[in-house]
Coordinates of C-alpha atoms in Angstrom, one line a residue:
X1 CA -14.2 25.4 4.1
X2 CA -14.7 21.7 4.7
X3 CA -11.5 19.6 4.9
X4 CA -11.6 17.0 2.1
X5 CA -11.6 13.4 3.3
X6 CA -9.7 10.5 2.0
X7 CA -10.4 6.9 3.1
X8 CA -7.6 4.5 2.0
X9 CA -7.2 0.8 2.8
X10 CA -4.6 -1.9 2.3
X11 CA -5.7 -5.5 1.9
X12 CA -5.8 -7.3 5.2
X13 CA -3.2 -9.9 5.7
X14 CA -3.8 -13.6 6.2
X15 CA -1.8 -14.5 9.4
X16 CA -1.1 -18.1 8.8
X17 CA 2.7 -17.3 8.6
X18 CA 5.0 -14.5 9.3
X19 CA 5.0 -11.3 7.2
X20 CA 7.2 -11.2 4.2
X21 CA 8.5 -8.5 1.9
X22 CA 5.3 -8.6 -0.2
X23 CA 3.3 -7.6 2.9
X24 CA 5.9 -4.8 3.6
X25 CA 5.7 -3.5 0.1
X26 CA 1.9 -3.1 0.2
X27 CA 2.0 -1.5 3.6
X28 CA 4.8 1.0 2.6
X29 CA 3.2 2.1 -0.6
X30 CA -0.3 2.5 1.0
X31 CA 1.3 4.4 3.8
X32 CA 3.1 6.7 1.4
X33 CA -0.2 7.6 -0.3
X34 CA -1.9 8.2 3.1
X35 CA 0.9 10.5 4.3
X36 CA 0.9 12.4 1.0
X37 CA -2.8 13.0 1.3
X38 CA -2.4 14.2 4.9
X39 CA 0.3 16.6 3.9
X40 CA -1.8 17.8 1.0
X41 CA -4.6 18.9 3.3
X42 CA -6.9 15.9 3.5
X43 CA -8.4 14.4 6.6
X44 CA -7.3 10.8 6.1
X45 CA -8.4 7.4 7.5
X46 CA -6.0 4.6 6.8
X47 CA -7.2 1.1 7.5
X48 CA -5.3 -2.2 7.6
X49 CA -5.5 -5.4 9.6
X50 CA -5.7 -9.2 9.5
X51 CA -8.1 -11.7 7.9
X52 CA -8.5 -14.3 10.6
X53 CA -11.2 -16.8 9.6
X54 CA -11.4 -19.6 7.0
X55 CA -10.2 -23.2 6.4
X56 CA -6.6 -22.2 5.9
X57 CA -6.4 -20.7 9.4
X58 CA -8.4 -23.6 10.9
X59 CA -5.9 -26.1 9.4
X60 CA -2.9 -24.1 10.5
X61 CA -4.3 -23.8 14.1
X62 CA -4.8 -27.6 14.2
X63 CA -1.3 -28.2 13.0
X64 CA 0.0 -25.8 15.7
X65 CA -2.1 -27.6 18.3
X66 CA -4.0 -24.5 19.3
X67 CA -7.6 -23.2 19.2
X68 CA -8.0 -20.9 16.2
X69 CA -8.5 -17.7 18.2
X70 CA -5.4 -18.4 20.3
X71 CA -3.5 -19.2 17.1
X72 CA -4.4 -15.9 15.4
X73 CA -3.8 -13.9 18.6
X74 CA -0.2 -15.1 18.4
X75 CA 0.2 -14.7 14.7
X76 CA -1.1 -11.2 14.5
X77 CA 1.7 -9.9 16.7
X78 CA 4.4 -10.0 14.0
X79 CA 2.2 -8.0 11.6
X80 CA 1.8 -5.3 14.2
X81 CA 5.5 -5.4 14.9
X82 CA 6.3 -5.0 11.1
X83 CA 3.9 -2.0 10.8
X84 CA 5.5 -0.3 13.8
X85 CA 9.0 -0.9 12.5
X86 CA 8.2 0.4 9.0
X87 CA 6.5 3.5 10.3
X88 CA 3.0 2.6 9.0
X89 CA 0.6 5.4 10.0
X90 CA -2.7 3.4 10.1
X91 CA -5.7 4.8 12.0
X92 CA -7.2 1.3 12.7
X93 CA -5.7 -2.2 12.6
X94 CA -8.9 -4.2 12.2
X95 CA -9.1 -7.9 13.0
X96 CA -12.0 -9.9 11.4
X97 CA -12.5 -11.5 14.9
X98 CA -13.4 -8.1 16.2
X99 CA -17.0 -7.9 17.6
X100 CA -18.1 -4.9 15.6
X101 CA -16.9 -6.6 12.4
X102 CA -18.9 -9.8 13.2
X103 CA -22.0 -7.6 13.7
X104 CA -21.5 -5.7 10.4
X105 CA -20.9 -8.9 8.3
X106 CA -24.1 -10.4 9.6
X107 CA -26.0 -7.2 8.8
X108 CA -24.5 -7.2 5.3
X109 CA -25.7 -10.8 4.8
X110 CA -29.2 -9.9 6.0
X111 CA -29.3 -7.0 3.6
X112 CA -28.3 -9.2 0.6
X113 CA -30.8 -11.9 1.7
X114 CA -33.5 -9.3 1.9
X115 CA -32.7 -8.3 -1.7
X116 CA -33.3 -12.0 -2.7
X117 CA -29.7 -12.5 -3.8
X118 CA -29.0 -15.5 -1.5
X119 CA -30.3 -19.1 -1.9
X120 CA -29.5 -22.5 -0.5
X121 CA -27.9 -25.1 -2.8
X122 CA -25.1 -27.6 -3.2
X123 CA -21.6 -26.7 -4.2
X124 CA -19.6 -29.2 -6.3
X125 CA -16.4 -27.9 -7.7
X126 CA -12.7 -27.0 -7.3
X127 CA -11.5 -25.1 -4.3
X128 CA -8.0 -23.8 -3.3
X129 CA -7.5 -23.7 0.4
X130 CA -4.4 -21.6 0.0
X131 CA -6.2 -19.0 -2.0
X132 CA -9.5 -19.5 -0.2
X133 CA -11.0 -19.3 -3.7
X134 CA -13.3 -21.2 -6.0
X135 CA -12.2 -21.9 -9.6
X136 CA -14.0 -23.2 -12.7
X137 CA -12.5 -26.1 -14.6
X138 CA -11.5 -23.9 -17.4
X139 CA -9.4 -21.7 -15.1
X140 CA -7.2 -24.6 -13.9
X141 CA -3.7 -25.3 -15.3
X142 CA -1.9 -28.6 -15.6
X143 CA 1.4 -29.2 -13.9
X144 CA 3.6 -32.1 -13.0
X145 CA 4.2 -32.9 -9.3
X146 CA 7.3 -34.2 -7.6
X147 CA 6.4 -37.8 -8.5
X148 CA 5.9 -37.0 -12.2
X149 CA 2.1 -37.2 -12.0
X150 CA 0.0 -34.7 -13.8
X151 CA -2.0 -32.5 -11.4
X152 CA -4.3 -29.5 -11.8
X153 CA -3.5 -26.2 -10.1
X154 CA -5.3 -22.9 -9.7
X155 CA -4.2 -19.9 -11.9
X156 CA -2.0 -18.9 -9.0
X157 CA -0.2 -22.2 -9.1
X158 CA -1.8 -23.5 -5.8
X159 CA -3.3 -26.9 -5.2
X160 CA -7.0 -27.4 -5.7
X161 CA -9.3 -30.0 -4.3
X162 CA -12.8 -31.2 -5.4
X163 CA -15.3 -30.0 -2.9
X164 CA -18.9 -31.1 -2.4
X165 CA -21.1 -29.6 0.3
X166 CA -24.3 -27.7 1.0
X167 CA -23.9 -24.0 0.5
X168 CA -25.6 -20.7 0.4
X169 CA -25.1 -19.1 -3.0
X170 CA -25.0 -15.4 -4.0
X171 CA -26.6 -14.6 -7.4
X172 CA -23.4 -13.2 -8.9
X173 CA -24.5 -14.1 -12.4
X174 CA -27.3 -11.5 -12.2
X175 CA -24.7 -8.8 -11.8
X176 CA -22.7 -9.3 -15.0
X177 CA -24.3 -6.5 -17.0
X178 CA -24.2 -4.1 -14.1
X179 CA -20.5 -4.7 -13.5
X180 CA -19.7 -4.2 -17.1
X181 CA -21.6 -1.0 -17.1
X182 CA -19.6 0.2 -14.1
X183 CA -16.3 -0.7 -15.8
X184 CA -17.3 1.1 -19.0
X185 CA -18.6 4.3 -17.2
X186 CA -16.0 4.4 -14.5
X187 CA -12.7 3.2 -16.0
X188 CA -10.8 4.7 -13.0
X189 CA -12.6 2.0 -10.8
X190 CA -9.9 -0.5 -11.6
X191 CA -6.3 0.6 -11.9
X192 CA -3.8 0.2 -13.5
X193 CA -5.2 -0.3 -17.1
X194 CA -3.8 -3.8 -17.3
X195 CA -5.9 -5.0 -14.3
X196 CA -9.0 -3.2 -15.8
X197 CA -8.6 -5.1 -19.0
X198 CA -8.1 -8.5 -17.2
X199 CA -11.2 -8.0 -15.1
X200 CA -13.4 -6.7 -17.9
X201 CA -12.5 -9.7 -20.0
X202 CA -13.2 -12.1 -17.1
X203 CA -16.7 -10.7 -16.4
X204 CA -17.5 -10.4 -20.1
X205 CA -16.8 -14.2 -20.3
X206 CA -19.8 -14.9 -18.0
X207 CA -20.3 -15.2 -14.3
X208 CA -21.5 -18.2 -12.2
X209 CA -23.3 -17.8 -8.9
X210 CA -20.9 -17.8 -6.0
X211 CA -20.8 -20.2 -3.0
X212 CA -20.7 -17.9 0.1
X213 CA -20.9 -20.3 3.0
X214 CA -19.2 -23.5 4.2
X215 CA -20.3 -26.4 6.4
X216 CA -17.2 -28.5 6.5
X217 CA -15.6 -26.4 9.3
X218 CA -16.8 -24.0 11.9
X219 CA -14.0 -21.3 12.2
X220 CA -15.9 -18.3 10.7
X221 CA -18.8 -15.9 11.2
X222 CA -22.1 -17.9 11.5
X223 CA -24.7 -17.3 8.8
X224 CA -27.7 -15.4 10.4
X225 CA -30.6 -17.8 10.8
X226 CA -28.6 -20.9 9.7
X227 CA -25.7 -21.4 12.0
X228 CA -24.8 -24.7 10.5
X229 CA -23.0 -22.6 8.0
X230 CA -20.1 -20.1 8.3
X231 CA -19.7 -17.4 5.8
X232 CA -17.2 -17.6 2.9
X233 CA -14.0 -16.1 4.2
X234 CA -13.8 -13.5 1.3
X235 CA -17.3 -12.2 2.1
X236 CA -16.2 -11.8 5.7
X237 CA -12.8 -10.3 4.7
X238 CA -14.0 -7.8 2.1
X239 CA -16.6 -6.4 4.6
X240 CA -13.7 -5.2 6.8
X241 CA -13.6 -2.0 4.7
X242 CA -17.2 -1.2 5.7
X243 CA -16.4 -2.0 9.4
X244 CA -13.4 0.3 9.3
X245 CA -15.5 3.1 7.8
X246 CA -17.3 3.5 11.1
X247 CA -15.4 5.6 13.6
X248 CA -17.7 4.6 16.4
X249 CA -17.3 0.8 16.2
X250 CA -21.1 0.2 16.1
X251 CA -20.9 -2.4 13.4
X252 CA -23.4 -0.6 11.2
X253 CA -23.5 -0.4 7.4
X254 CA -23.6 3.4 7.4
X255 CA -20.0 4.3 8.4
X256 CA -19.2 7.9 8.0
X257 CA -16.1 7.3 6.0
X258 CA -17.7 5.1 3.3
X259 CA -17.2 4.9 0.4
X260 CA -13.5 4.2 0.3
X261 CA -11.5 6.4 -2.0
X262 CA -8.8 3.8 -2.6
X263 CA -8.3 0.1 -2.0
X264 CA -4.6 -0.9 -2.5
X265 CA -4.4 -4.7 -3.1
X266 CA -2.1 -7.2 -4.7
X267 CA -2.8 -8.2 -8.3
X268 CA -3.7 -11.7 -7.3
X269 CA -6.8 -10.5 -5.3
X270 CA -8.1 -7.9 -7.8
X271 CA -10.9 -10.3 -8.8
X272 CA -12.3 -10.4 -5.3
X273 CA -12.2 -6.6 -5.0
X274 CA -13.5 -5.7 -8.4
X275 CA -16.1 -8.4 -9.2
X276 CA -17.4 -10.0 -6.0
X277 CA -17.1 -6.9 -3.7
X278 CA -19.0 -4.4 -5.9
X279 CA -21.7 -7.0 -6.6
X280 CA -22.1 -7.5 -2.8
X281 CA -22.3 -3.8 -2.3
X282 CA -24.8 -3.2 -5.0
X283 CA -26.9 -6.0 -3.6
X284 CA -26.8 -4.3 -0.2
X285 CA -27.7 -0.9 -1.7
X286 CA -24.3 0.6 -0.7
X287 CA -22.0 2.8 -2.6
X288 CA -18.9 1.4 -4.4
X289 CA -15.3 2.3 -3.6
X290 CA -13.9 4.9 -6.0
X291 CA -10.8 3.0 -7.1
X292 CA -9.2 -0.4 -6.6
X293 CA -5.5 -0.4 -7.4
X294 CA -3.8 -3.7 -8.0
X295 CA -0.1 -3.5 -7.5
X296 CA 2.4 -6.1 -8.8
X297 CA 4.5 -8.7 -7.1
X298 CA 7.8 -8.0 -5.4
X299 CA 10.4 -10.4 -6.6
X300 CA 13.7 -11.4 -4.8
X301 CA 16.4 -11.2 -7.5
X302 CA 13.7 -11.6 -10.1
X303 CA 12.2 -14.7 -8.5
X304 CA 8.8 -14.9 -6.8
X305 CA 9.2 -15.4 -3.0
X306 CA 8.6 -19.0 -2.0
X307 CA 9.3 -21.0 1.1
X308 CA 10.2 -24.0 -1.1
X309 CA 12.8 -21.9 -2.9
X310 CA 14.1 -20.5 0.4
X311 CA 14.1 -16.9 -0.7
X312 CA 11.4 -15.5 1.7
X313 CA 12.9 -12.5 3.5
X314 CA 11.9 -11.0 6.8
X315 CA 11.1 -7.3 6.3
X316 CA 12.2 -6.4 9.9
X317 CA 15.6 -7.8 9.1
X318 CA 15.8 -5.7 5.9
X319 CA 14.8 -2.6 7.8
X320 CA 17.5 -3.3 10.4
X321 CA 20.2 -3.9 7.8
X322 CA 19.4 -1.0 5.5
X323 CA 17.4 1.4 7.6
X324 CA 13.6 1.9 7.4
X325 CA 13.7 5.0 5.2
X326 CA 16.2 3.6 2.7
X327 CA 14.0 0.5 2.3
X328 CA 10.9 2.6 1.8
X329 CA 12.6 4.9 -0.7
X330 CA 14.1 2.0 -2.7
X331 CA 10.8 0.1 -3.0
X332 CA 8.9 3.1 -4.2
X333 CA 11.6 4.5 -6.4
X334 CA 12.8 1.2 -8.1
X335 CA 9.5 -0.6 -8.5
X336 CA 7.0 0.9 -11.0
X337 CA 3.8 1.0 -8.9
X338 CA 1.4 -1.4 -10.5
X339 CA 4.0 -3.6 -12.1
X340 CA 6.2 -6.4 -10.8
X341 CA 9.5 -5.3 -9.4
X342 CA 12.7 -6.9 -8.0
X343 CA 15.0 -6.1 -5.2
X344 CA 18.4 -7.3 -4.0
X345 CA 21.0 -6.1 -1.5
X346 CA 23.2 -4.8 -4.2
X347 CA 20.3 -2.9 -5.9
X348 CA 19.3 -1.3 -2.6
X349 CA 22.8 -0.2 -1.8
X350 CA 23.4 1.2 -5.2
X351 CA 20.1 3.1 -5.5
X352 CA 20.1 4.6 -2.1
X353 CA 23.7 5.7 -2.2
X354 CA 23.0 7.4 -5.5
X355 CA 19.8 9.1 -4.5
X356 CA 20.2 9.7 -0.8
X357 CA 23.9 9.8 0.1
X358 CA 25.1 11.4 -3.1
X359 CA 21.9 13.3 -3.9
X360 CA 19.7 14.6 -1.1
X361 CA 22.1 14.0 1.7
X362 CA 25.1 15.6 -0.1
X363 CA 23.1 18.6 -1.0
X364 CA 22.0 19.2 2.6
X365 CA 25.3 18.4 4.2
X366 CA 27.4 20.6 1.9
X367 CA 25.2 23.7 2.3
X368 CA 24.5 23.3 6.0
X369 CA 28.2 22.7 6.7
X370 CA 29.1 25.9 4.9
X371 CA 26.5 27.9 6.8
X372 CA 27.8 26.5 10.1
X373 CA 31.4 27.2 9.2
X374 CA 31.0 30.6 7.6
X375 CA 27.8 32.1 9.0
X376 CA 27.7 30.9 12.5
X377 CA 24.9 28.5 11.7
X378 CA 22.4 31.3 11.0
X379 CA 20.0 31.2 8.1
X380 CA 21.3 33.7 5.6
X381 CA 19.3 36.4 3.7
X382 CA 18.2 35.6 0.2
X383 CA 19.3 38.0 -2.5
X384 CA 17.6 39.2 -5.7
X385 CA 17.1 36.4 -8.1
X386 CA 19.7 36.3 -10.9
X387 CA 19.9 34.1 -14.0
X388 CA 20.9 30.9 -12.1
X389 CA 18.2 31.5 -9.4
X390 CA 15.5 31.9 -12.1
X391 CA 16.6 28.7 -13.8
X392 CA 16.4 26.9 -10.4
X393 CA 13.0 28.4 -9.8
X394 CA 11.7 27.2 -13.2
X395 CA 13.1 23.7 -12.6
X396 CA 11.4 23.5 -9.2
X397 CA 8.1 24.7 -10.6
X398 CA 8.2 22.0 -13.3
X399 CA 9.4 19.4 -10.8
X400 CA 6.7 20.2 -8.2
X401 CA 3.9 20.2 -10.8
X402 CA 5.1 16.8 -12.0
X403 CA 5.4 15.4 -8.5
X404 CA 1.8 16.3 -7.5
X405 CA 0.4 15.1 -10.8
X406 CA 2.2 11.7 -10.5
X407 CA 1.3 11.3 -6.8
X408 CA -2.4 11.9 -7.5
X409 CA -2.2 9.4 -10.4
X410 CA -0.6 6.9 -8.0
X411 CA 2.6 6.8 -10.1
X412 CA 4.8 6.8 -7.0
X413 CA 8.0 6.0 -8.9
X414 CA 7.5 8.8 -11.3
X415 CA 6.9 11.2 -8.4
X416 CA 10.3 10.3 -7.1
X417 CA 11.8 10.8 -10.6
X418 CA 10.5 14.4 -10.3
X419 CA 12.0 14.8 -6.9
X420 CA 15.4 13.6 -8.2
X421 CA 15.1 16.0 -11.1
X422 CA 14.8 18.8 -8.5
X423 CA 17.8 17.4 -6.6
X424 CA 19.9 17.5 -9.8
X425 CA 18.8 21.1 -10.4
X426 CA 19.8 22.1 -6.9
X427 CA 23.1 20.4 -7.0
X428 CA 23.8 21.9 -10.4
X429 CA 23.0 25.4 -9.0
X430 CA 25.3 24.8 -6.0
X431 CA 28.2 23.6 -8.3
X432 CA 27.7 26.4 -10.8
X433 CA 27.8 29.2 -8.2
X434 CA 30.6 27.6 -6.2
X435 CA 30.0 29.2 -2.8
X436 CA 33.2 27.7 -1.4
X437 CA 35.1 29.9 -3.9
X438 CA 32.8 32.9 -3.1
X439 CA 33.7 32.5 0.6
X440 CA 37.1 34.0 -0.4
X441 CA 35.9 36.7 -2.7
X442 CA 32.3 37.7 -2.1
X443 CA 30.7 36.6 1.2
X444 CA 27.5 38.4 0.5
X445 CA 27.0 36.5 -2.7
X446 CA 28.1 33.3 -0.9
X447 CA 25.4 33.8 1.7
X448 CA 22.7 34.4 -1.1
X449 CA 23.7 31.2 -2.8
X450 CA 23.6 29.2 0.4
X451 CA 20.2 30.7 1.3
X452 CA 18.8 29.6 -2.1
X453 CA 20.4 26.1 -1.8
X454 CA 19.0 25.6 1.7
X455 CA 15.5 26.7 0.5
X456 CA 15.7 24.3 -2.4
X457 CA 16.7 21.5 -0.1
X458 CA 13.8 22.4 2.2
X459 CA 11.3 22.0 -0.7
X460 CA 12.8 18.7 -1.8
X461 CA 12.6 17.3 1.7
X462 CA 9.0 18.4 2.2
X463 CA 8.1 16.4 -0.9
X464 CA 10.2 13.4 0.3
X465 CA 8.3 13.2 3.6
X466 CA 5.7 10.6 2.6
X467 CA 8.5 8.2 1.5
X468 CA 11.0 8.9 4.3
X469 CA 9.1 10.3 7.3
X470 CA 11.9 9.8 9.9
X471 CA 14.8 11.0 7.8
X472 CA 12.9 13.9 6.4
X473 CA 12.0 15.0 9.9
X474 CA 15.7 15.0 10.9
X475 CA 16.6 17.1 7.8
X476 CA 13.8 19.5 8.3
X477 CA 15.0 20.0 11.9
X478 CA 18.5 20.8 10.6
X479 CA 17.0 23.2 8.1
X480 CA 15.2 25.1 10.8
X481 CA 11.7 24.3 9.5
X482 CA 9.1 24.7 12.2
X483 CA 6.8 21.8 13.1
X484 CA 3.8 23.6 11.8
X485 CA 5.4 24.5 8.5
X486 CA 5.9 21.0 7.1
X487 CA 2.8 20.4 5.1
X488 CA 2.6 21.2 1.4
X489 CA 0.9 24.6 2.0
X490 CA 4.3 25.7 3.2
X491 CA 6.1 24.7 0.1
X492 CA 6.7 28.3 -1.0
X493 CA 7.4 29.7 2.5
X494 CA 11.1 29.8 3.2
X495 CA 12.6 29.7 6.7
X496 CA 13.1 33.2 8.1
X497 CA 16.6 34.7 7.7
X498 CA 18.3 34.9 11.0
X499 CA 16.9 31.6 12.2
X500 CA 19.6 29.8 14.3
X501 CA 20.1 26.3 12.8
X502 CA 21.3 23.3 14.8
X503 CA 24.7 21.8 14.2
X504 CA 24.5 19.7 10.9
X505 CA 24.8 16.0 11.0
X506 CA 24.8 13.5 8.2
X507 CA 21.5 11.6 7.7
X508 CA 22.4 9.4 4.8
X509 CA 25.9 8.0 5.2
X510 CA 27.1 5.9 2.2
X511 CA 26.5 2.1 2.6
X512 CA 28.6 -0.8 1.4
X513 CA 27.5 -4.4 1.2
X514 CA 29.9 -5.1 4.0
X515 CA 28.0 -2.6 6.2
X516 CA 24.7 -4.4 5.6
X517 CA 26.1 -7.9 5.8
X518 CA 27.4 -7.1 9.3
X519 CA 24.1 -5.5 10.5

């Protein structure tokens, strides 16, 4: 039987500053999905990386007094460090300055040119350097600057400037009907539904041809046959998903992993991924990705992160203060995936103490400690299922079914709701059967209750692995779970009775604000 494949990508980060919590959130959620698919029997390819060309990088390099390539070489390092610290299990970290990527983008351009979809013209219009995006007059919003003057901003609230230059154009207007047909026949292409509705409305309103080259700077991939021009940074950036689909690094358009199963991106770049990107792919005669998921913004105490406000937080600092897995758990549990969400020190402490210290950790620690104290640390024999065991089994069947349904629907927060329902059922079973009392009256029944509790804990931790890989591994070690029995196929396979368990140790100590403030 052929192993199913799953190709997943995050957006690639623009390294003109250090990574912030928004970058961390996207990487963590994408990593959770990739780990889930691996545990569920898929051969997974997970791509991430950095978007290193364009006017914004060119300007930042000039400000730093460095050549652009030297500048991005320095700026990429913190993103790699963040991924390592957060346990991001990518298969390739692509850089758009990589040689195979340059070759692929130029091949893509030539394919679109051969289709007749590129023509030389003159661009006059509004451009946001910060967004690296073109905007129509009707999309701009009025605002007041610090001096009280009225200014026009992009829909993202970024400055725009009037730009006039020779440009190659892509015939985006010719793809309006085809895009609408795709949206209507494949509603799963854009998720969640709110993003689908936004993009369908945008395309239905009419599309203009898209400027896809620049002549006012040189930091980019040259246009084949017209090297006075460099390609529009979003054409360059989007093509990274094709480059990463090729295991061999050949720079060809026929990578064995294409099409992607899932692009995970921020809601502010959904337009590029669901309007421009499919049009480019159709022009080049290539398959479309199956789904683009636009997640929401991560807010600091309800406010959007901004250097001017002073609330930009270093994710490595957060991981050090709270622990990597507590941070991963909180962001996936507290933020409804696809919607905006907020975090604060207090919220992280409260949520992770409730779920991890009092919930999963307490369940594991109490049962493992009793086995160590009363049974010599040996996995006990399970008994015949009585009424309470049958209720526990039913709760776990319902919980596991909900978990897999929600994970496959990309409802990460709901999947963790299902896990916590299983934790509540297991803790309820433990409390109802009171093995600490049975230790004095019926040691055989005590051992049976502990065996059932440990197996329930094992199942919970198996499902928690995508969210907390490090802590889950520690708990599975303590539960005696073999390294080759940790994927989801082993969900219904208990640890053999008689297995010697290691000495138990707490994995989720309770935190206080004083603990994290001193970290």
